[in-house]
Amino acid sequence: MKLKSLTLLAAGAALLVAITGCGTPGSAGKPTASVSAKSGDGPYQLELAKAPTFAAGSTMEKLAKAGSIRIGTKYDQPLFGLLGTGDVPAGFDVAIGSLVASKLGIPFTKIKFSETVSANREPFLQNNQVDIVVATYTINDKRKQVVSFAGPYFLAGQAVLVLADNKTIKGPEDLAGKPVCSVEGSTPAANIVAKYTAKLVPTDVYSNCLDPLRNKQVVAMTTDNVILSGFVDRNKGEFKIVGKPFTEEPYGIGLAKDDTAFRAFINDVLEKSFTDGTWARLFAATAGKVLDTPQPPALTRY
Ligand code: GLU
């Protein structure tokens, strides 16, 4: 995925100014910010469901009654989940998790975030350490054997990142037999070995791949295009993405296996956000600062 053009960035900045109401008054002399966009809860300005009622015994009822939810997300991935000021994560995944919380009537301050690195996601759900995982988490059949997924809420694809001055690696085909960094328990790590016979240099979080790449201990790093775009953006001029995405990585919200009612509830929340403009607003306010805002994907209610 290519980064936005400067023009688009400027347009995004203008939009942000409009949302936050920090801009100059509009042509009619009125502020450009809409009041409702500023009145919601937390950093993503989400309207809280007021005293929502749910079926007795459901996960939704339990969480709404408790007034808090445990969300697993990434802490080192710019644009989707990155630990920010006050040790609070920020990004599109965090916004999507907050959206689910808001529909349970749970404010942002009552969300208990934990870091779920790629290899921890299934175990954290299986051991009931989190209620949901929103963490660039690809829906696939293997994972569906132990957890359930709502979504998808975003479509990514595996890509390859190299040093900006690299002239020899143009895509995954050039990685056969070469040392490539990726993260244990991720789909791109498995794929780069199985399909492209790269020599995997595994680590636990993607940010740990950057120094080995700088030091030329590895020739490339591989994961989803949007994660790599975040690192390109944060380390200006150092890295580049080569070639086109070569897999499909539909991101889902992980939850306990076979909690069908909770999955249907989250799917309803996502579907509504796709059509009422919330999904696009949340994307534009997070990952959309660097990436173009795409159309929301189609849900798969398996
Ligand atoms: N989406 C891929 C996965 O779920 C790669 C990104 C990640 O490791 O979070 O494995």
Short mmCIF file of C-alpha atoms and ligand atoms in Angstrom, two decimals:
data_model
loop_
_atom_site.label_atom_id
_atom_site.label_comp_id
_atom_site.label_asym_id
_atom_site.label_seq_id
_atom_site.Cartn_x
_atom_site.Cartn_y
_atom_site.Cartn_z
CA MET A 1 0.00 0.00 0.00
CA LYS A 2 1.41 3.35 -0.92
CA LEU A 3 1.57 6.20 1.50
CA LYS A 4 -0.69 9.13 0.90
CA SER A 5 0.34 11.96 -1.29
CA LEU A 6 1.14 15.28 0.35
CA THR A 7 -2.11 16.66 -1.00
CA LEU A 8 -4.08 13.90 0.68
CA LEU A 9 -2.15 14.42 3.91
CA ALA A 10 -3.01 18.08 3.79
CA ALA A 11 -6.66 17.18 3.20
CA GLY A 12 -6.50 14.77 6.18
CA ALA A 13 -5.01 17.47 8.36
CA ALA A 14 -7.79 19.83 7.30
CA LEU A 15 -10.36 17.17 8.15
CA LEU A 16 -8.78 16.64 11.55
CA VAL A 17 -8.88 20.35 12.19
CA ALA A 18 -12.55 20.27 11.23
CA ILE A 19 -13.24 17.37 13.62
CA THR A 20 -11.35 18.85 16.54
CA GLY A 21 -12.72 22.29 15.90
CA CYS A 22 -9.31 23.92 16.01
CA GLY A 23 -9.52 25.48 12.58
CA THR A 24 -10.47 28.92 11.41
CA PRO A 25 -14.18 29.65 11.06
CA GLY A 26 -15.90 28.48 7.87
CA SER A 27 -16.83 30.81 5.04
CA ALA A 28 -20.13 31.68 6.71
CA GLY A 29 -18.20 32.69 9.81
CA LYS A 30 -19.33 29.61 11.73
CA PRO A 31 -16.89 27.15 13.27
CA THR A 32 -16.38 24.13 11.02
CA ALA A 33 -16.55 21.59 13.87
CA SER A 34 -19.83 19.85 14.46
CA VAL A 35 -20.92 19.77 18.10
CA SER A 36 -21.82 16.08 18.06
CA ALA A 37 -18.34 15.07 16.87
CA LYS A 38 -16.92 16.63 20.06
CA SER A 39 -19.50 15.40 22.52
CA GLY A 40 -18.72 11.66 22.61
CA ASP A 41 -16.72 9.69 25.15
CA GLY A 42 -12.94 9.25 25.16
CA PRO A 43 -10.31 9.96 22.52
CA TYR A 44 -12.49 8.55 19.72
CA GLN A 45 -15.55 10.59 20.72
CA LEU A 46 -17.93 7.64 20.80
CA GLU A 47 -21.45 8.01 22.02
CA LEU A 48 -22.06 5.69 24.98
CA ALA A 49 -25.09 3.39 24.91
CA LYS A 50 -27.24 4.44 27.87
CA ALA A 51 -28.26 1.58 30.19
CA PRO A 52 -28.40 -0.98 27.35
CA THR A 53 -30.21 -4.22 28.14
CA PHE A 54 -29.02 -7.63 27.02
CA ALA A 55 -30.21 -11.23 27.33
CA ALA A 56 -29.73 -12.60 30.84
CA GLY A 57 -26.52 -14.58 31.16
CA SER A 58 -25.00 -13.21 27.96
CA THR A 59 -21.42 -11.90 27.82
CA MET A 60 -22.87 -8.52 26.87
CA GLU A 61 -24.98 -8.44 30.03
CA LYS A 62 -22.04 -9.49 32.17
CA LEU A 63 -19.74 -6.80 30.71
CA ALA A 64 -22.38 -4.06 30.76
CA LYS A 65 -23.17 -4.85 34.42
CA ALA A 66 -19.48 -4.89 35.34
CA GLY A 67 -19.03 -1.60 33.50
CA SER A 68 -15.64 -2.65 32.17
CA ILE A 69 -14.10 -4.79 29.45
CA ARG A 70 -10.64 -6.34 28.95
CA ILE A 71 -9.23 -5.73 25.49
CA GLY A 72 -6.04 -7.26 24.10
CA THR A 73 -4.27 -5.17 21.48
CA LYS A 74 -0.81 -4.40 20.08
CA TYR A 75 1.44 -1.87 21.81
CA ASP A 76 4.20 -1.38 19.22
CA GLN A 77 2.38 -1.02 15.90
CA PRO A 78 1.96 2.58 14.73
CA LEU A 79 -1.45 3.33 13.13
CA PHE A 80 -3.25 0.30 14.65
CA GLY A 81 -2.06 -0.15 18.24
CA LEU A 82 0.77 1.85 19.74
CA LEU A 83 1.36 2.71 23.37
CA GLY A 84 1.11 6.46 23.71
CA THR A 85 0.94 9.10 26.38
CA GLY A 86 -0.10 7.89 29.83
CA ASP A 87 0.59 4.28 28.80
CA VAL A 88 -2.67 4.20 26.86
CA PRO A 89 -2.61 2.51 23.45
CA ALA A 90 -3.88 4.38 20.40
CA GLY A 91 -4.72 3.47 16.81
CA PHE A 92 -7.43 1.99 14.62
CA ASP A 93 -7.60 -1.31 16.54
CA VAL A 94 -7.91 0.60 19.81
CA ALA A 95 -10.68 2.73 18.28
CA ILE A 96 -12.56 -0.37 17.09
CA GLY A 97 -12.26 -1.95 20.54
CA SER A 98 -13.51 1.29 22.10
CA LEU A 99 -16.48 1.26 19.71
CA VAL A 100 -17.51 -2.19 20.97
CA ALA A 101 -17.10 -0.99 24.58
CA SER A 102 -19.21 2.11 23.90
CA LYS A 103 -22.12 -0.03 22.68
CA LEU A 104 -22.00 -1.88 25.99
CA GLY A 105 -22.18 1.47 27.77
CA ILE A 106 -18.53 1.19 28.89
CA PRO A 107 -16.48 4.42 28.80
CA PHE A 108 -12.92 4.53 27.51
CA THR A 109 -11.48 4.93 31.02
CA LYS A 110 -13.04 1.61 32.05
CA ILE A 111 -11.37 -0.39 29.31
CA LYS A 112 -8.55 -2.56 30.67
CA PHE A 113 -6.05 -2.85 27.85
CA SER A 114 -3.35 -5.52 27.78
CA GLU A 115 -0.67 -6.15 25.24
CA THR A 116 -1.36 -9.24 23.19
CA VAL A 117 1.64 -9.99 20.99
CA SER A 118 0.89 -12.17 17.98
CA ALA A 119 1.64 -15.49 19.69
CA ASN A 120 -0.41 -14.59 22.79
CA ARG A 121 -3.73 -13.87 21.14
CA GLU A 122 -5.32 -17.33 21.14
CA PRO A 123 -3.96 -18.25 24.63
CA PHE A 124 -5.20 -14.96 26.13
CA LEU A 125 -8.72 -15.69 24.84
CA GLN A 126 -8.60 -19.38 25.74
CA ASN A 127 -7.44 -18.60 29.29
CA ASN A 128 -10.04 -15.83 29.72
CA GLN A 129 -7.38 -13.17 30.28
CA VAL A 130 -9.17 -10.78 27.90
CA ASP A 131 -12.75 -10.46 26.64
CA ILE A 132 -11.81 -9.50 23.08
CA VAL A 133 -8.65 -9.20 21.00
CA VAL A 134 -8.40 -6.38 18.46
CA ALA A 135 -4.82 -6.72 17.25
CA THR A 136 -4.27 -6.85 13.46
CA TYR A 137 -5.64 -10.38 13.93
CA THR A 138 -6.17 -12.33 10.71
CA ILE A 139 -9.27 -14.52 10.63
CA ASN A 140 -8.33 -18.01 9.48
CA ASP A 141 -9.54 -21.59 9.82
CA LYS A 142 -6.67 -22.72 12.04
CA ARG A 143 -7.39 -20.00 14.59
CA LYS A 144 -11.13 -20.63 14.32
CA GLN A 145 -10.53 -24.05 15.84
CA VAL A 146 -9.72 -22.41 19.20
CA VAL A 147 -11.28 -18.91 19.12
CA SER A 148 -14.16 -17.19 17.33
CA PHE A 149 -14.03 -14.06 15.19
CA ALA A 150 -16.37 -11.17 14.48
CA GLY A 151 -15.66 -9.18 11.34
CA PRO A 152 -13.71 -8.65 9.25
CA TYR A 153 -13.42 -4.93 9.95
CA PHE A 154 -10.33 -4.37 7.74
CA LEU A 155 -8.56 -6.09 4.84
CA ALA A 156 -4.74 -6.10 4.85
CA GLY A 157 -2.18 -8.13 2.90
CA GLN A 158 1.34 -9.41 3.56
CA ALA A 159 4.19 -7.30 2.14
CA VAL A 160 7.98 -6.94 2.39
CA LEU A 161 9.97 -4.10 3.98
CA VAL A 162 13.65 -3.43 3.17
CA LEU A 163 16.17 -0.64 3.70
CA ALA A 164 15.35 2.37 1.53
CA ASP A 165 18.55 1.98 -0.54
CA ASN A 166 18.08 -1.76 -1.23
CA LYS A 167 18.10 -2.44 -4.96
CA THR A 168 18.08 -6.22 -5.06
CA ILE A 169 14.92 -7.29 -3.24
CA LYS A 170 11.76 -6.54 -5.16
CA GLY A 171 9.31 -8.96 -3.57
CA PRO A 172 8.94 -12.23 -1.62
CA GLU A 173 10.41 -14.29 -4.49
CA ASP A 174 13.80 -12.67 -3.81
CA LEU A 175 13.87 -13.90 -0.20
CA ALA A 176 14.56 -17.64 -0.76
CA GLY A 177 17.28 -18.81 1.63
CA LYS A 178 17.78 -15.26 2.99
CA PRO A 179 17.37 -14.13 6.64
CA VAL A 180 14.03 -12.38 7.08
CA CYS A 181 12.61 -11.06 10.33
CA SER A 182 8.98 -11.61 11.36
CA VAL A 183 6.98 -12.38 14.47
CA GLU A 184 6.28 -15.78 16.03
CA GLY A 185 2.66 -16.87 15.86
CA SER A 186 1.88 -14.60 12.87
CA THR A 187 0.56 -15.66 9.48
CA PRO A 188 3.30 -13.78 7.53
CA ALA A 189 6.09 -15.60 9.42
CA ALA A 190 4.60 -18.98 8.54
CA ASN A 191 3.94 -17.98 4.93
CA ILE A 192 7.39 -16.58 4.16
CA VAL A 193 8.94 -19.92 5.14
CA ALA A 194 6.33 -22.27 3.68
CA LYS A 195 5.83 -20.49 0.36
CA TYR A 196 9.00 -18.50 -0.24
CA THR A 197 11.59 -20.64 1.65
CA ALA A 198 13.06 -17.64 3.47
CA LYS A 199 15.20 -18.23 6.57
CA LEU A 200 12.99 -16.89 9.34
CA VAL A 201 14.61 -14.81 12.09
CA PRO A 202 11.76 -14.78 14.60
CA THR A 203 11.01 -12.28 17.33
CA ASP A 204 8.01 -11.43 19.51
CA VAL A 205 6.99 -7.93 18.33
CA TYR A 206 7.48 -6.25 14.96
CA SER A 207 9.41 -3.24 16.29
CA ASN A 208 12.18 -5.72 17.26
CA CYS A 209 12.77 -6.36 13.54
CA LEU A 210 13.87 -2.80 12.81
CA ASP A 211 17.38 -2.90 14.33
CA PRO A 212 18.32 -6.25 12.75
CA LEU A 213 17.22 -4.74 9.44
CA ARG A 214 19.28 -1.58 10.03
CA ASN A 215 22.30 -3.71 11.05
CA LYS A 216 21.85 -5.97 8.01
CA GLN A 217 21.46 -9.08 10.16
CA VAL A 218 18.34 -9.64 8.08
CA VAL A 219 17.67 -8.50 4.53
CA ALA A 220 13.96 -7.82 5.02
CA MET A 221 11.09 -7.81 7.44
CA THR A 222 7.68 -9.15 6.52
CA THR A 223 4.17 -8.68 7.85
CA ASP A 224 0.96 -6.94 6.78
CA ASN A 225 1.30 -3.93 4.48
CA VAL A 226 -0.47 -1.56 6.89
CA ILE A 227 1.83 -2.46 9.80
CA LEU A 228 4.87 -1.92 7.57
CA SER A 229 3.42 1.42 6.39
CA GLY A 230 3.31 2.53 10.01
CA PHE A 231 7.03 1.81 10.43
CA VAL A 232 7.90 3.54 7.13
CA ASP A 233 5.99 6.60 8.31
CA ARG A 234 7.63 6.68 11.77
CA ASN A 235 11.18 6.25 10.44
CA LYS A 236 11.22 8.71 7.57
CA GLY A 237 13.56 7.80 4.71
CA GLU A 238 14.94 4.63 6.34
CA PHE A 239 12.75 1.89 4.91
CA LYS A 240 10.56 1.10 1.91
CA ILE A 241 7.91 -1.47 1.04
CA VAL A 242 8.68 -3.44 -2.12
CA GLY A 243 6.20 -5.12 -4.44
CA LYS A 244 2.50 -5.59 -3.91
CA PRO A 245 0.67 -7.31 -1.04
CA PHE A 246 0.67 -11.04 -1.77
CA THR A 247 -1.83 -12.52 0.73
CA GLU A 248 -5.24 -11.63 2.12
CA GLU A 249 -5.30 -10.78 5.82
CA PRO A 250 -8.87 -10.01 6.91
CA TYR A 251 -8.74 -8.53 10.42
CA GLY A 252 -11.28 -9.88 12.90
CA ILE A 253 -12.14 -9.28 16.54
CA GLY A 254 -11.18 -12.40 18.46
CA LEU A 255 -13.46 -13.67 21.23
CA ALA A 256 -14.05 -16.87 23.18
CA LYS A 257 -14.82 -19.80 20.93
CA ASP A 258 -18.49 -20.38 20.25
CA ASP A 259 -19.82 -17.35 22.15
CA THR A 260 -22.29 -16.98 19.29
CA ALA A 261 -24.44 -14.24 20.85
CA PHE A 262 -21.38 -12.07 21.64
CA ARG A 263 -20.05 -12.59 18.12
CA ALA A 264 -23.42 -11.60 16.60
CA PHE A 265 -23.52 -8.50 18.83
CA ILE A 266 -20.03 -7.39 17.76
CA ASN A 267 -20.88 -8.09 14.12
CA ASP A 268 -23.97 -5.88 14.47
CA VAL A 269 -21.85 -3.10 16.01
CA LEU A 270 -19.32 -3.34 13.17
CA GLU A 271 -21.96 -3.49 10.46
CA LYS A 272 -23.72 -0.40 11.77
CA SER A 273 -20.40 1.48 11.94
CA PHE A 274 -19.73 0.58 8.28
CA THR A 275 -22.95 2.24 7.16
CA ASP A 276 -23.38 5.17 9.56
CA GLY A 277 -19.95 6.69 8.88
CA THR A 278 -18.40 5.81 12.27
CA TRP A 279 -15.96 3.26 10.82
CA ALA A 280 -14.66 5.78 8.26
CA ARG A 281 -14.42 8.50 10.92
CA LEU A 282 -12.42 6.23 13.24
CA PHE A 283 -10.12 5.15 10.43
CA ALA A 284 -9.55 8.74 9.29
CA ALA A 285 -8.72 9.79 12.87
CA THR A 286 -6.12 6.99 13.31
CA ALA A 287 -4.50 4.98 10.48
CA GLY A 288 -6.05 7.37 7.97
CA LYS A 289 -3.52 10.02 8.98
CA VAL A 290 -1.05 8.03 6.86
CA LEU A 291 -3.12 5.62 4.74
CA ASP A 292 -6.00 6.30 2.39
CA THR A 293 -9.33 5.46 4.00
CA PRO A 294 -10.74 2.47 2.09
CA GLN A 295 -14.30 1.24 1.86
CA PRO A 296 -15.28 -0.93 4.82
CA PRO A 297 -15.15 -4.66 4.05
CA ALA A 298 -18.12 -7.01 3.88
CA LEU A 299 -18.83 -8.90 7.09
CA THR A 300 -18.68 -12.69 7.10
CA ARG A 301 -21.17 -14.12 9.55
CA TYR A 302 -19.94 -17.70 9.51
N1 GLU B 1 -2.37 -10.25 10.49
C1 GLU B 1 -1.30 -11.16 10.73
C2 GLU B 1 -1.62 -12.11 11.86
O1 GLU B 1 -2.65 -12.02 12.46
C3 GLU B 1 0.02 -10.46 10.98
C4 GLU B 1 -0.04 -9.31 11.93
C5 GLU B 1 0.18 -9.69 13.37
O2 GLU B 1 1.04 -10.54 13.67
O3 GLU B 1 -0.49 -9.11 14.20
O4 GLU B 1 -0.86 -13.00 12.15
#
